[in-house]
Amino acid sequence: MIKASILADRDFAIGDIDPRLFGAFIEHLGRCVYGGIFEPGHPTADENGFRKDVLDLVKELGPTIMRYPGGNFVSGYNWEDGVGPVEERPTRLDLAWFTTEPNTFGTNEFIDWCRAAEVEPMLAVNLGTRGADAARSLVEYCNHPGGTALSDLRREHGWEKPHGVKFWCLGNEMDGPWQMESKTATEYGRVAYEAAKMMRWIDPKIELAACGSSGRNMPTFGKWEDEVLEHTFDQVGFISLHTYLNNYAKDTPAFLASPDLMDAFIDEVVAIADAVAAKRRSPKRIALSFDEWNVWYRTRRNRQERVKEGWPVAPPILEEIYTMEDALVFGGACISLLNHADRVKCACLAQLVNVIAPIMTETGGPAWRQTIFYPFAQMSRYGRGRSLRTSIKSPSYSASYFDPRGPQDLYYPVPSVPYLKASVVANDDGGLTVFALNRHLTEPLSLDLEVRGFGDLGLAAAETLHHRDLSAVNDKENPDRIKPDRFDDVTVSSSRIEMTLPPASWTVCHFARPK
Ligand code: AHR
């Protein structure tokens, strides 16, 4: 048994947690839209073709905001193709995923789906093959009440009221050579500034995110953020971050350490954004939109997992099957986000259904939860309120994390990885939630918490996710193989909480004030 402690005080907060921290992402990619959220003819489909079994799972998962329509896809997308009478919409080749896009689902259907799922829509504009003009036209089509050609077109299409989309992404991963019409930081900074300016002239209420680097391992990381923000600082509220954690090296301790590199990435982007502000003597603080994050590696490098030859419609690609091990790393990433609630004001799990996703479906068949479903659902349910500063004492180990996507294969040293990774949230209802990851693979962790300023607390809910086989997965035949168990190894008396976390486990304990 190893021992660790946490000290937290209700008055010492990192920051308020923005509900947008619990976002997710739907891209026209593989079976995310077609056969995922949208499948006319499916036994559970409603009159719009939305799968109700998927909608039910989405509501249980609890995302708050949904990014759409890409991703790489958006950099070649003509939004006009996806509106108007379905039978008149063109079929196109999609060069992001080498598929055929039927355009039977588009912006208006997405807005309807968001209303049904009770999530806020977030739209990305194409700053690859299109530009500022198409971006401002889409804002006018969506958000202008009426009386202009584009807003009246929306009304003719059947959506009388404006969609009121508030959050917009200025393109996607524009630094990446895989992107259609990728750009240098100067090229992107200029077009993003001009697009942002016109989009905000049409609707001053919108919030905008400029593209940051598509990963911390990009050779231009750092310089890119600096130059892009030099151009766009006055027009945007957010800069984006993307990270996909991996275990290519088959090194579980290093994989479990990888969320700590997300912490470093966030701190670095904050430093760059604040340096741009400092050069202007500006009090403005750019927020971070971590609008793609997840574990993803098995279906990433091998072309056969990414591309099905023959330009199929909605092929099964990037259908990563998540293990127990992945769920632990994913839980660590949730903790990283909660612990940066002061600056990460929006985050999107990439993606929602079938494509590197917490929810899987069989076309024509059932839907089920992957292992990573649970930490996300718990974070969204119990992570509301203020993230607290913690003083954590824990034994640690060292690791070296392999990240293959830079100019050459990279190993990042992580010299000190505490076995305990944790976040403490002061909930809006006056209670408190502890999110805890025990990264020791064989030893239980005895955790002693002192929480000041909460008065008497009682245990309201406690769950742990762990399985003796870290490679275990959920599938159609065994959809509940991995799911949280009730956690009993916890006691609370006054301001002291004690618990024993199983080896290689993710645990969530919610404490409430007595009624
Ligand atoms: O989420 C899958 C892909 O990963 C997205 O399309 C792209 O933005 C990123 O590279």
Coordinates of C-alpha atoms and ligand atoms in Angstrom, one line a residue:
M1 CA 0.0 0.0 0.0
I2 CA 1.3 3.5 -0.9
K3 CA 0.1 6.6 0.9
A4 CA -0.9 10.1 -0.4
S5 CA -2.6 13.2 1.0
I6 CA -4.6 16.1 -0.3
L7 CA -5.2 19.4 1.4
A8 CA -7.9 21.7 -0.1
D9 CA -9.7 24.8 1.2
R10 CA -13.0 26.1 -0.1
D11 CA -11.6 29.6 -0.3
F12 CA -8.6 28.7 -2.4
A13 CA -9.9 28.2 -6.0
I14 CA -8.2 27.7 -9.3
G15 CA -11.3 29.1 -11.0
D16 CA -14.9 28.7 -11.9
I17 CA -15.5 25.7 -14.1
D18 CA -17.2 26.7 -17.4
P19 CA -19.9 24.2 -18.3
R20 CA -18.4 24.3 -21.8
L21 CA -15.5 22.3 -20.4
F22 CA -17.7 19.3 -21.0
G23 CA -18.1 19.6 -24.8
A24 CA -17.8 17.0 -27.5
F25 CA -17.4 16.8 -31.3
I26 CA -19.3 15.6 -34.3
E27 CA -17.4 15.5 -37.7
H28 CA -18.5 14.2 -41.1
L29 CA -16.1 11.4 -40.7
G30 CA -16.7 7.6 -40.9
R31 CA -19.9 6.6 -39.1
C32 CA -20.1 9.6 -36.7
V33 CA -23.0 11.3 -38.5
Y34 CA -24.3 8.7 -40.9
G35 CA -25.0 5.5 -38.9
G36 CA -24.1 7.4 -35.7
I37 CA -26.4 10.2 -34.7
F38 CA -28.4 10.1 -37.9
E39 CA -29.8 7.0 -39.4
P40 CA -33.2 7.3 -41.0
G41 CA -34.8 3.9 -41.1
H42 CA -33.2 2.7 -37.8
P43 CA -35.8 1.2 -35.5
T44 CA -35.3 4.0 -32.9
A45 CA -35.0 6.9 -35.5
D46 CA -37.4 9.8 -34.9
E47 CA -39.1 11.8 -37.7
N48 CA -35.8 13.6 -38.4
G49 CA -33.8 10.4 -38.7
F50 CA -32.1 11.0 -35.3
R51 CA -31.3 7.7 -33.5
K52 CA -33.1 8.0 -30.2
D53 CA -31.0 5.2 -28.6
V54 CA -27.9 7.4 -29.4
L55 CA -29.7 10.5 -28.1
D56 CA -30.5 8.8 -24.8
L57 CA -26.8 7.8 -24.4
V58 CA -25.7 11.3 -25.3
K59 CA -28.0 12.7 -22.6
E60 CA -26.5 10.3 -20.1
L61 CA -23.0 11.2 -21.2
G62 CA -23.8 14.9 -20.5
P63 CA -21.9 17.0 -23.2
T64 CA -22.8 20.7 -23.0
I65 CA -21.5 22.0 -26.3
M66 CA -21.0 20.2 -29.7
R67 CA -18.4 21.1 -32.3
Y68 CA -19.3 20.5 -36.0
P69 CA -18.8 19.8 -38.9
G70 CA -15.0 19.2 -38.5
G71 CA -12.2 18.6 -38.0
N72 CA -10.2 18.0 -41.2
F73 CA -13.5 17.8 -43.1
V74 CA -14.4 21.4 -42.6
S75 CA -11.3 22.6 -44.6
G76 CA -13.0 21.4 -47.8
Y77 CA -16.6 21.9 -46.9
N78 CA -19.1 24.2 -48.8
W79 CA -21.7 24.9 -46.1
E80 CA -24.2 25.7 -49.0
D81 CA -24.1 22.0 -50.0
G82 CA -25.7 21.0 -46.8
V83 CA -28.7 23.3 -46.7
G84 CA -32.0 23.4 -48.7
P85 CA -34.1 20.6 -50.2
V86 CA -32.2 17.3 -49.5
E87 CA -32.9 15.9 -53.0
E88 CA -31.1 19.0 -54.6
R89 CA -28.0 18.8 -52.5
P90 CA -24.8 17.7 -54.3
T91 CA -22.8 14.6 -53.6
R92 CA -19.1 15.5 -53.3
L93 CA -15.7 13.9 -52.8
D94 CA -14.3 14.6 -49.3
L95 CA -10.5 14.9 -49.5
A96 CA -10.1 14.8 -45.7
W97 CA -11.1 11.2 -45.4
F98 CA -11.3 10.1 -49.0
T99 CA -15.0 9.3 -48.8
T100 CA -18.2 10.4 -50.7
E101 CA -20.2 13.0 -48.8
P102 CA -24.0 12.8 -49.6
N103 CA -24.8 16.0 -47.8
T104 CA -28.1 14.6 -46.5
F105 CA -27.2 16.0 -43.1
G106 CA -26.0 19.6 -42.8
T107 CA -26.1 22.7 -40.6
N108 CA -29.8 23.0 -40.0
E109 CA -30.1 19.3 -39.2
F110 CA -27.2 19.7 -36.8
I111 CA -28.9 22.6 -35.1
D112 CA -32.1 20.5 -34.7
W113 CA -30.0 17.6 -33.4
C114 CA -28.4 19.9 -30.8
R115 CA -31.8 21.1 -29.6
A116 CA -32.9 17.4 -29.3
A117 CA -29.7 16.6 -27.4
E118 CA -30.0 19.7 -25.3
V119 CA -26.5 20.9 -26.2
E120 CA -25.1 24.2 -27.4
P121 CA -24.0 24.2 -31.1
M122 CA -20.4 25.2 -32.0
L123 CA -19.7 25.7 -35.7
A124 CA -16.4 25.7 -37.5
V125 CA -15.9 27.7 -40.7
N126 CA -13.8 26.6 -43.7
L127 CA -10.6 28.7 -43.8
G128 CA -8.9 26.1 -46.0
T129 CA -10.5 26.0 -49.5
R130 CA -12.9 28.8 -48.7
G131 CA -12.2 31.9 -46.6
A132 CA -13.6 35.0 -44.9
D133 CA -16.4 35.6 -47.4
A134 CA -17.9 32.1 -47.0
A135 CA -17.4 32.4 -43.2
R136 CA -19.4 35.6 -42.9
S137 CA -22.1 34.3 -45.2
L138 CA -22.6 31.3 -42.9
V139 CA -22.9 33.6 -39.9
E140 CA -25.5 35.7 -41.8
Y141 CA -27.4 32.5 -42.8
C142 CA -27.5 31.2 -39.3
N143 CA -27.8 34.2 -37.0
H144 CA -29.4 37.1 -38.9
P145 CA -33.1 37.3 -38.2
G146 CA -34.3 38.0 -41.7
G147 CA -34.8 40.5 -44.5
T148 CA -31.5 39.6 -46.4
A149 CA -31.0 37.0 -49.1
L150 CA -29.1 34.6 -46.9
S151 CA -31.2 35.0 -43.8
D152 CA -34.4 34.6 -45.8
L153 CA -32.9 31.6 -47.5
R154 CA -32.7 30.0 -44.0
R155 CA -36.3 30.9 -43.5
E156 CA -37.3 29.4 -46.8
H157 CA -35.5 26.3 -45.9
G158 CA -37.8 25.9 -42.9
W159 CA -35.9 27.6 -40.0
E160 CA -37.8 30.8 -39.3
K161 CA -36.0 31.8 -36.2
P162 CA -32.2 32.5 -36.3
H163 CA -30.1 29.7 -34.9
G164 CA -28.2 32.0 -32.5
V165 CA -24.9 30.1 -32.7
K166 CA -22.5 31.8 -30.3
F167 CA -19.3 29.8 -30.5
W168 CA -17.4 29.7 -33.8
C169 CA -14.0 28.1 -34.7
L170 CA -11.9 29.9 -37.3
G171 CA -10.9 26.8 -39.3
N172 CA -9.3 23.7 -38.1
E173 CA -5.6 22.6 -37.6
M174 CA -4.5 25.1 -40.3
D175 CA -0.8 24.4 -39.4
G176 CA -1.1 20.7 -40.5
P177 CA 0.2 19.7 -44.0
W178 CA -2.6 17.1 -44.1
Q179 CA -5.2 19.9 -44.1
M180 CA -6.8 21.1 -47.3
E181 CA -5.1 24.4 -48.0
S182 CA -3.0 24.5 -44.9
K183 CA -1.3 27.8 -44.1
T184 CA 1.7 29.4 -42.6
A185 CA 1.1 31.3 -39.4
T186 CA 1.2 34.6 -41.3
E187 CA -1.3 33.4 -44.0
Y188 CA -3.6 31.9 -41.4
G189 CA -3.3 34.9 -39.0
R190 CA -4.4 37.3 -41.7
V191 CA -7.4 35.3 -43.0
A192 CA -8.5 34.5 -39.5
Y193 CA -8.4 38.2 -38.6
E194 CA -10.4 39.2 -41.6
A195 CA -12.9 36.4 -41.2
A196 CA -13.3 37.2 -37.5
K197 CA -13.8 40.9 -38.2
M198 CA -16.6 40.4 -40.7
M199 CA -18.3 37.6 -38.7
R200 CA -18.4 39.9 -35.7
W201 CA -19.7 42.8 -37.7
I202 CA -22.6 40.6 -38.6
D203 CA -23.2 39.3 -35.1
P204 CA -21.2 41.1 -32.4
K205 CA -22.4 38.5 -29.8
I206 CA -20.4 35.6 -31.2
E207 CA -17.3 34.2 -29.6
L208 CA -14.4 33.1 -31.7
A209 CA -11.6 30.6 -31.4
A210 CA -8.4 30.9 -33.5
C211 CA -6.6 27.7 -34.4
G212 CA -3.6 26.9 -32.2
S213 CA -1.2 24.2 -33.2
S214 CA -2.7 20.8 -34.1
G215 CA -0.4 19.3 -31.4
R216 CA 2.3 20.2 -29.0
N217 CA 4.7 18.1 -31.1
M218 CA 4.3 20.2 -34.2
P219 CA 7.7 21.8 -35.3
T220 CA 6.0 25.2 -35.4
F221 CA 4.3 24.9 -31.9
G222 CA 4.8 28.1 -29.9
K223 CA 5.8 30.3 -32.8
W224 CA 2.5 29.5 -34.4
E225 CA 0.4 30.6 -31.4
D226 CA 2.5 33.7 -31.0
E227 CA 2.1 34.9 -34.6
V228 CA -1.5 33.9 -34.9
L229 CA -2.4 35.8 -31.7
E230 CA -0.4 38.8 -32.8
H231 CA -2.8 39.0 -35.8
T232 CA -6.0 38.0 -34.1
F233 CA -5.7 39.1 -30.5
D234 CA -8.3 41.9 -30.7
Q235 CA -10.9 39.8 -32.5
V236 CA -10.8 36.4 -30.7
G237 CA -11.6 35.2 -27.2
F238 CA -10.0 31.7 -27.5
I239 CA -7.0 29.9 -29.0
S240 CA -7.5 26.1 -29.6
L241 CA -5.4 23.1 -28.5
H242 CA -5.6 19.5 -29.7
T243 CA -4.1 16.4 -28.1
Y244 CA -4.4 12.7 -28.7
L245 CA -2.7 10.6 -26.1
N246 CA -1.1 7.3 -27.2
N247 CA 0.4 4.1 -26.0
Y248 CA 2.3 3.1 -29.2
A249 CA 5.3 2.2 -27.0
K250 CA 3.3 -0.3 -25.0
D251 CA 4.6 1.4 -21.9
T252 CA 1.6 1.7 -19.5
P253 CA 3.3 3.8 -16.8
A254 CA 4.4 6.3 -19.5
F255 CA 0.9 6.3 -21.0
L256 CA -0.6 7.0 -17.6
A257 CA 1.8 9.9 -17.2
S258 CA 0.7 11.4 -20.5
P259 CA -2.1 13.6 -19.1
D260 CA 0.7 15.5 -17.2
L261 CA 2.0 16.6 -20.6
M262 CA -1.5 18.0 -21.3
D263 CA -0.9 20.1 -18.2
A264 CA 2.4 21.3 -19.6
F265 CA 0.9 22.1 -23.0
I266 CA -1.9 24.2 -21.4
D267 CA 0.6 26.1 -19.3
E268 CA 2.8 26.8 -22.3
V269 CA -0.1 28.1 -24.4
V270 CA -1.3 30.3 -21.5
A271 CA 2.3 31.7 -21.3
I272 CA 2.4 32.5 -25.0
A273 CA -1.1 34.1 -25.0
D274 CA -0.2 36.2 -21.9
A275 CA 3.1 37.2 -23.6
V276 CA 1.1 38.5 -26.6
A277 CA -1.1 40.4 -24.1
A278 CA 1.9 41.8 -22.2
K279 CA 3.5 43.1 -25.5
R280 CA 0.3 45.2 -25.9
R281 CA 0.0 46.1 -22.1
S282 CA -3.4 44.5 -22.4
P283 CA -5.5 43.2 -19.5
K284 CA -7.4 40.9 -21.9
R285 CA -6.8 37.2 -21.2
I286 CA -7.2 34.8 -24.1
A287 CA -9.1 31.7 -23.0
L288 CA -8.2 28.2 -24.2
S289 CA -10.5 26.0 -26.2
F290 CA -9.2 22.4 -25.9
D291 CA -11.5 21.5 -28.7
E292 CA -10.0 18.1 -29.6
W293 CA -8.8 15.7 -26.9
N294 CA -8.9 12.0 -26.4
V295 CA -6.8 8.8 -26.5
W296 CA -6.2 7.8 -30.1
Y297 CA -3.5 5.7 -31.6
R298 CA -4.6 2.2 -32.7
T299 CA -6.5 3.5 -35.7
R300 CA -4.3 6.4 -36.4
R301 CA -1.1 5.6 -38.2
N302 CA -2.2 2.7 -40.3
R303 CA -3.7 3.9 -43.6
Q304 CA -6.2 1.0 -43.7
E305 CA -7.8 2.2 -40.5
R306 CA -8.1 5.7 -41.8
V307 CA -9.0 5.2 -45.5
K308 CA -11.2 2.6 -47.2
E309 CA -10.5 2.6 -50.9
G310 CA -13.3 3.3 -53.5
W311 CA -14.7 6.6 -52.0
P312 CA -17.3 4.9 -49.9
V313 CA -20.1 6.8 -48.0
A314 CA -19.6 6.7 -44.2
P315 CA -17.1 3.8 -44.0
P316 CA -16.2 2.4 -40.6
I317 CA -12.9 4.3 -40.0
L318 CA -11.2 5.4 -36.8
E319 CA -13.4 3.1 -34.8
E320 CA -11.0 2.9 -31.9
I321 CA -12.0 0.3 -29.3
Y322 CA -11.2 1.6 -25.8
T323 CA -9.7 -0.5 -23.1
M324 CA -9.7 -0.2 -19.3
E325 CA -6.2 1.3 -19.6
D326 CA -7.4 4.0 -22.0
A327 CA -10.2 4.9 -19.5
L328 CA -7.6 5.5 -16.8
V329 CA -5.6 7.8 -19.1
F330 CA -8.8 9.5 -20.2
G331 CA -9.7 10.1 -16.5
G332 CA -6.3 11.6 -16.0
A333 CA -7.0 14.0 -18.9
C334 CA -10.3 15.0 -17.3
I335 CA -8.4 15.9 -14.2
S336 CA -6.0 18.0 -16.2
L337 CA -8.9 19.9 -17.7
L338 CA -10.6 20.5 -14.3
N339 CA -7.3 21.6 -12.8
H340 CA -6.9 24.3 -15.5
A341 CA -10.5 25.6 -15.2
D342 CA -9.2 29.2 -14.8
R343 CA -8.0 29.3 -18.5
V344 CA -9.5 26.3 -20.3
K345 CA -13.0 27.6 -20.8
C346 CA -14.1 25.2 -23.4
A347 CA -13.1 21.6 -24.3
C348 CA -14.4 19.0 -26.8
L349 CA -14.0 15.3 -26.4
A350 CA -13.1 14.1 -30.0
Q351 CA -15.4 12.6 -31.0
L352 CA -19.0 11.6 -30.0
V353 CA -20.2 8.4 -31.8
N354 CA -18.2 5.6 -33.5
V355 CA -15.2 7.7 -34.5
I356 CA -12.7 7.7 -31.6
A357 CA -15.8 7.9 -29.5
P358 CA -17.4 7.1 -26.1
I359 CA -20.6 5.8 -27.8
M360 CA -20.5 2.9 -30.4
T361 CA -23.4 1.8 -32.7
E362 CA -24.1 -1.0 -35.1
T363 CA -25.7 0.4 -38.2
G364 CA -29.3 -1.0 -37.9
G365 CA -28.4 -2.4 -34.5
P366 CA -27.8 -1.4 -30.9
A367 CA -25.7 1.3 -29.3
W368 CA -23.4 0.9 -26.3
R369 CA -21.0 2.7 -24.0
Q370 CA -17.2 2.4 -24.4
T371 CA -14.9 2.4 -21.3
I372 CA -14.1 6.1 -21.7
F373 CA -17.8 7.0 -21.5
Y374 CA -17.8 6.7 -17.7
P375 CA -15.1 9.2 -16.7
F376 CA -16.6 11.8 -19.0
A377 CA -20.1 11.3 -17.8
Q378 CA -18.9 11.5 -14.2
M379 CA -16.9 14.7 -14.9
S380 CA -19.9 16.4 -16.5
R381 CA -22.2 15.3 -13.7
Y382 CA -20.0 16.1 -10.7
G383 CA -17.5 18.6 -12.1
R384 CA -19.8 21.6 -11.8
G385 CA -18.7 24.5 -9.6
R386 CA -15.3 25.8 -8.7
S387 CA -12.0 23.9 -9.2
L388 CA -10.0 24.0 -6.0
R389 CA -6.3 24.4 -5.5
T390 CA -4.8 21.3 -3.9
S391 CA -1.7 20.5 -2.1
I392 CA -1.0 16.9 -3.0
K393 CA 1.7 14.7 -1.5
S394 CA 2.2 11.5 -3.3
P395 CA 5.1 9.1 -4.1
S396 CA 6.1 9.4 -7.7
Y397 CA 7.8 7.6 -10.5
S398 CA 9.6 8.7 -13.7
A399 CA 8.6 8.0 -17.3
S400 CA 9.5 8.7 -20.8
Y401 CA 6.5 9.2 -23.2
F402 CA 6.8 8.4 -26.8
D403 CA 5.1 10.8 -29.3
P404 CA 5.6 10.0 -32.9
R405 CA 4.1 12.9 -34.8
G406 CA 6.9 15.5 -34.7
P407 CA 9.6 16.1 -37.3
Q408 CA 11.1 12.9 -35.8
D409 CA 9.9 10.4 -33.2
L410 CA 10.1 12.2 -29.8
Y411 CA 10.5 10.9 -26.3
Y412 CA 9.3 13.3 -23.7
P413 CA 10.9 12.8 -20.3
V414 CA 8.4 13.1 -17.4
P415 CA 10.8 13.1 -14.4
S416 CA 8.3 13.1 -11.6
V417 CA 4.9 11.5 -12.1
P418 CA 2.9 11.4 -8.8
Y419 CA 1.0 8.1 -8.5
L420 CA -2.0 10.1 -7.4
K421 CA -3.5 12.5 -9.9
A422 CA -6.5 14.3 -8.5
S423 CA -8.9 17.2 -8.7
V424 CA -11.2 18.6 -6.0
V425 CA -14.3 20.5 -7.0
A426 CA -16.5 22.7 -4.7
N427 CA -19.9 22.0 -6.2
D428 CA -22.6 24.5 -6.8
D429 CA -24.9 22.7 -4.3
G430 CA -22.4 23.3 -1.5
G431 CA -20.9 19.8 -1.6
L432 CA -17.6 18.6 -2.9
T433 CA -16.3 16.1 -5.4
V434 CA -13.0 14.3 -5.5
F435 CA -11.7 12.9 -8.8
A436 CA -8.8 10.5 -8.2
L437 CA -6.5 8.4 -10.4
N438 CA -4.2 5.8 -8.8
R439 CA -1.5 5.3 -11.4
H440 CA 0.2 2.5 -9.4
L441 CA -0.4 -0.7 -11.3
T442 CA -0.1 -3.1 -8.4
E443 CA -0.5 -1.2 -5.1
P444 CA -3.6 0.2 -3.5
L445 CA -3.3 3.9 -2.5
S446 CA -4.3 5.1 0.9
L447 CA -5.6 8.6 0.5
D448 CA -6.0 11.1 3.4
L449 CA -7.9 14.3 2.5
E450 CA -8.3 17.4 4.6
V451 CA -11.0 19.7 3.2
R452 CA -11.4 23.0 4.9
G453 CA -14.4 25.3 4.9
F454 CA -17.1 22.9 4.0
G455 CA -18.6 22.1 7.4
D456 CA -20.0 18.7 7.9
L457 CA -20.1 16.5 4.8
G458 CA -21.7 13.2 4.1
L459 CA -20.9 10.7 1.4
A460 CA -23.5 11.1 -1.4
A461 CA -22.1 9.0 -4.2
A462 CA -18.9 7.0 -4.8
E463 CA -17.9 5.0 -7.8
T464 CA -14.7 3.4 -9.0
L465 CA -13.7 2.1 -12.4
H466 CA -11.1 -0.7 -12.3
H467 CA -10.6 -4.1 -13.8
R468 CA -7.9 -6.7 -13.2
D469 CA -7.4 -6.9 -17.0
L470 CA -6.3 -3.5 -18.3
S471 CA -6.9 -4.6 -21.9
A472 CA -10.6 -5.4 -21.2
V473 CA -13.1 -3.6 -23.5
N474 CA -16.9 -3.3 -23.9
D475 CA -18.4 -4.6 -27.1
K476 CA -21.8 -5.4 -28.5
E477 CA -21.8 -8.9 -26.9
N478 CA -20.5 -7.6 -23.5
P479 CA -21.5 -3.9 -23.4
D480 CA -21.2 -3.8 -19.6
R481 CA -17.9 -5.6 -19.0
I482 CA -16.3 -2.3 -17.8
K483 CA -18.5 0.0 -15.8
P484 CA -18.1 1.8 -12.5
D485 CA -18.7 -0.2 -9.3
R486 CA -20.0 1.3 -6.1
F487 CA -17.0 2.4 -4.0
D488 CA -17.2 1.5 -0.3
D489 CA -13.7 2.1 0.9
V490 CA -14.3 5.6 2.0
T491 CA -15.0 7.3 5.3
V492 CA -15.8 10.9 6.1
S493 CA -15.7 12.6 9.5
S494 CA -15.9 16.3 9.8
S495 CA -13.3 17.7 7.5
R496 CA -11.3 14.5 7.1
I497 CA -11.9 12.0 4.4
E498 CA -10.1 8.7 4.0
M499 CA -10.2 6.3 1.2
T500 CA -8.3 3.4 -0.3
L501 CA -8.0 3.5 -4.1
P502 CA -7.5 0.2 -5.8
P503 CA -4.4 -0.2 -8.0
A504 CA -4.9 1.2 -11.5
S505 CA -8.2 2.8 -10.8
W506 CA -10.3 5.9 -11.4
T507 CA -12.5 7.0 -8.5
V508 CA -15.1 9.7 -8.1
C509 CA -16.6 10.6 -4.6
H510 CA -19.2 13.2 -4.1
F511 CA -19.9 14.6 -0.7
A512 CA -22.9 16.6 0.2
R513 CA -23.9 19.0 3.0
P514 CA -26.5 17.5 5.4
K515 CA -30.0 18.7 4.5
Ligands
AHR1 O1 -10.7 13.9 -34.7 C1 -10.1 13.4 -35.8 C2 -9.2 14.4 -36.6 O2 -8.1 14.7 -35.8 C3 -9.8 15.7 -36.9 O3 -10.5 15.7 -38.1 C4 -8.6 16.6 -37.0 O4 -8.9 17.9 -36.6 C5 -7.6 15.9 -36.1 O5 -6.4 15.8 -36.7

